[in-house]
C-alpha cells in the first residue's frame, strides 16, 4: 500500500456534499471492463459445460442485489440523520442533506457499482458450481497439512484443544457471521465514503476476491476435509454447519447426476478459503482507510474465522494461507482498477 496514501475518506463535511465532483469517470469504465472480461470467461466456460447461468430461487443474483439496495437505503437514511443531527435535526434539514449528499451522479455510481459487484458474484458462483465436474485434489492438500503439523491433522488438534461439545456452536456462529458481514461491508463502503471513488476501491477489491477465488478453485479443485476425511469430524456436536455441509454435498451429487435440471447447482469449494480471503480484504481496506482501531478488531476476527474454517472441516490450512495471499492481491488489483498507477488519490 505504498502508491496511494491512506485517505480520510469518511470525514463528514458540514453539508454532506460529495467532494469529488469530477465529470470524468474512467475508473468506472475500468471497473466495468473487469466485469465484462469476467463475464466473457464465464460464457466460455458455460459453453464448455453446455449449461446456462443459474440463479436458484433467486439466491445468487436477484435476492442478493435486492438485499444490497435495502442495506444501501437504510445506511443512506442513517448517514443523513447523523449528519443533520449535528446542526439540530428536522425533516427539512435531513432532506436537504440527502439532496446535497446524493446528487444524481452519485446515485448512478452507487447503482452501477452494486450492479457490477453482483454480476461478478453471479459469474463467480456459476463458475464455482461448474468446477464440480473436475477431479478433486483433497488428498494432496491433506498431505500438505499433515506435513506442516508433523504428521497430525490440524483439525483434530483443534478439537483436542477446544473440545467437541460447546466449541462447535461457537465456531459455527463465527463462521456464519460472514454472511452478514459481506453485504454490509461493501455497501457501507460505497454509501459512507465521502468520495464514492474511494468506496469503489473497496468494491473492486471485493470483486477481485471472487474473481481470484474462483481461479484458485480451478487451479486446485477440492471439496474440503469434512467430506474427504469425515472421521476427523465425527465426534463434533452437530450444528447448522453440519446440516449445511450435508446439503451442499447433496446439491453437488445432483449436479453431477442431473446437470440439466434447472435447480442443479453446486456450492462447495475449498482452495482457497474465501471466508479468510474476504475477511482479510476487509482488514486491509480498514488499514487503507486509516481505521487503526478497527484493524485490531478485524485482526482478531480474522484469526477466529481461520480457526473456525479448519475446526469445522470446511478448509485445509493451506486454503487459509492461500486466502490471505489472495486478499493482498485483490486489494492491490482493486486500487489499480480505480486509480491506475497514480501515486496519490485524485
PDB file of N, CA, C and O in Angstrom, residues 18 24 30 38-40 60 69 97 116 162 208 243 259 267 294:
ATOM      1  N   UNK A  18     -20.725  15.536  -1.673  1.00  0.00           N
ATOM      2  CA  UNK A  18     -19.661  14.725  -2.279  1.00  0.00           C
ATOM      3  C   UNK A  18     -18.548  15.664  -2.712  1.00  0.00           C
ATOM      4  O   UNK A  18     -18.782  16.638  -3.437  1.00  0.00           O
ATOM      5  N   UNK A  24     -15.354  13.191 -15.182  1.00  0.00           N
ATOM      6  CA  UNK A  24     -14.736  12.097 -15.921  1.00  0.00           C
ATOM      7  C   UNK A  24     -14.681  10.877 -15.029  1.00  0.00           C
ATOM      8  O   UNK A  24     -14.208  10.943 -13.897  1.00  0.00           O
ATOM      9  N   UNK A  30     -13.192   1.331 -16.162  1.00  0.00           N
ATOM     10  CA  UNK A  30     -12.227   0.267 -15.845  1.00  0.00           C
ATOM     11  C   UNK A  30     -12.883  -0.828 -15.017  1.00  0.00           C
ATOM     12  O   UNK A  30     -12.626  -2.025 -15.213  1.00  0.00           O
ATOM     13  N   UNK A  38     -14.618 -10.814 -17.144  1.00  0.00           N
ATOM     14  CA  UNK A  38     -15.005 -11.959 -16.319  1.00  0.00           C
ATOM     15  C   UNK A  38     -16.278 -12.610 -16.848  1.00  0.00           C
ATOM     16  O   UNK A  38     -16.423 -13.837 -16.806  1.00  0.00           O
ATOM     17  N   UNK A  39     -17.202 -11.794 -17.365  1.00  0.00           N
ATOM     18  CA  UNK A  39     -18.427 -12.331 -17.952  1.00  0.00           C
ATOM     19  C   UNK A  39     -18.118 -13.155 -19.200  1.00  0.00           C
ATOM     20  O   UNK A  39     -18.734 -14.205 -19.432  1.00  0.00           O
ATOM     21  N   UNK A  40     -17.154 -12.712 -19.988  1.00  0.00           N
ATOM     22  CA  UNK A  40     -16.754 -13.471 -21.178  1.00  0.00           C
ATOM     23  C   UNK A  40     -16.149 -14.815 -20.770  1.00  0.00           C
ATOM     24  O   UNK A  40     -16.454 -15.857 -21.360  1.00  0.00           O
ATOM     25  N   UNK A  60     -28.678 -16.258  -5.782  1.00  0.00           N
ATOM     26  CA  UNK A  60     -27.362 -15.831  -6.269  1.00  0.00           C
ATOM     27  C   UNK A  60     -27.357 -14.369  -6.679  1.00  0.00           C
ATOM     28  O   UNK A  60     -26.485 -13.595  -6.279  1.00  0.00           O
ATOM     29  N   UNK A  69     -29.498  -3.283  -2.057  1.00  0.00           N
ATOM     30  CA  UNK A  69     -30.173  -1.996  -2.199  1.00  0.00           C
ATOM     31  C   UNK A  69     -30.928  -1.638  -0.924  1.00  0.00           C
ATOM     32  O   UNK A  69     -31.001  -0.455  -0.545  1.00  0.00           O
ATOM     33  N   UNK A  97     -29.835  17.636   3.373  1.00  0.00           N
ATOM     34  CA  UNK A  97     -28.587  16.882   3.415  1.00  0.00           C
ATOM     35  C   UNK A  97     -28.629  15.732   2.413  1.00  0.00           C
ATOM     36  O   UNK A  97     -27.639  15.474   1.711  1.00  0.00           O
ATOM     37  N   UNK A 116     -22.486  -3.964 -10.824  1.00  0.00           N
ATOM     38  CA  UNK A 116     -21.224  -4.576 -11.253  1.00  0.00           C
ATOM     39  C   UNK A 116     -20.795  -5.671 -10.293  1.00  0.00           C
ATOM     40  O   UNK A 116     -20.395  -6.771 -10.701  1.00  0.00           O
ATOM     41  N   UNK A 162      -9.997 -27.361  21.950  1.00  0.00           N
ATOM     42  CA  UNK A 162     -11.217 -26.643  22.307  1.00  0.00           C
ATOM     43  C   UNK A 162     -12.364 -27.549  22.750  1.00  0.00           C
ATOM     44  O   UNK A 162     -13.365 -27.047  23.268  1.00  0.00           O
ATOM     45  N   UNK A 208     -12.514  -8.527  -6.973  1.00  0.00           N
ATOM     46  CA  UNK A 208     -11.301  -9.291  -7.276  1.00  0.00           C
ATOM     47  C   UNK A 208     -11.143 -10.495  -6.361  1.00  0.00           C
ATOM     48  O   UNK A 208     -10.558 -11.514  -6.759  1.00  0.00           O
ATOM     49  N   UNK A 243     -25.514 -29.573   8.946  1.00  0.00           N
ATOM     50  CA  UNK A 243     -26.632 -29.685   8.009  1.00  0.00           C
ATOM     51  C   UNK A 243     -26.301 -29.013   6.679  1.00  0.00           C
ATOM     52  O   UNK A 243     -26.652 -29.528   5.605  1.00  0.00           O
ATOM     53  N   UNK A 259     -27.239 -32.755 -14.480  1.00  0.00           N
ATOM     54  CA  UNK A 259     -26.802 -31.374 -14.751  1.00  0.00           C
ATOM     55  C   UNK A 259     -27.838 -30.534 -15.492  1.00  0.00           C
ATOM     56  O   UNK A 259     -27.807 -29.299 -15.384  1.00  0.00           O
ATOM     57  N   UNK A 267     -22.300 -25.685  -4.527  1.00  0.00           N
ATOM     58  CA  UNK A 267     -21.860 -24.514  -3.758  1.00  0.00           C
ATOM     59  C   UNK A 267     -20.639 -24.807  -2.895  1.00  0.00           C
ATOM     60  O   UNK A 267     -20.407 -24.118  -1.909  1.00  0.00           O
ATOM     61  N   UNK A 294     -10.116  -0.364  14.318  1.00  0.00           N
ATOM     62  CA  UNK A 294     -10.901  -1.424  13.695  1.00  0.00           C
ATOM     63  C   UNK A 294     -10.011  -2.477  13.053  1.00  0.00           C
ATOM     64  O   UNK A 294     -10.410  -3.636  12.918  1.00  0.00           O
TER      65      UNK A 294
END
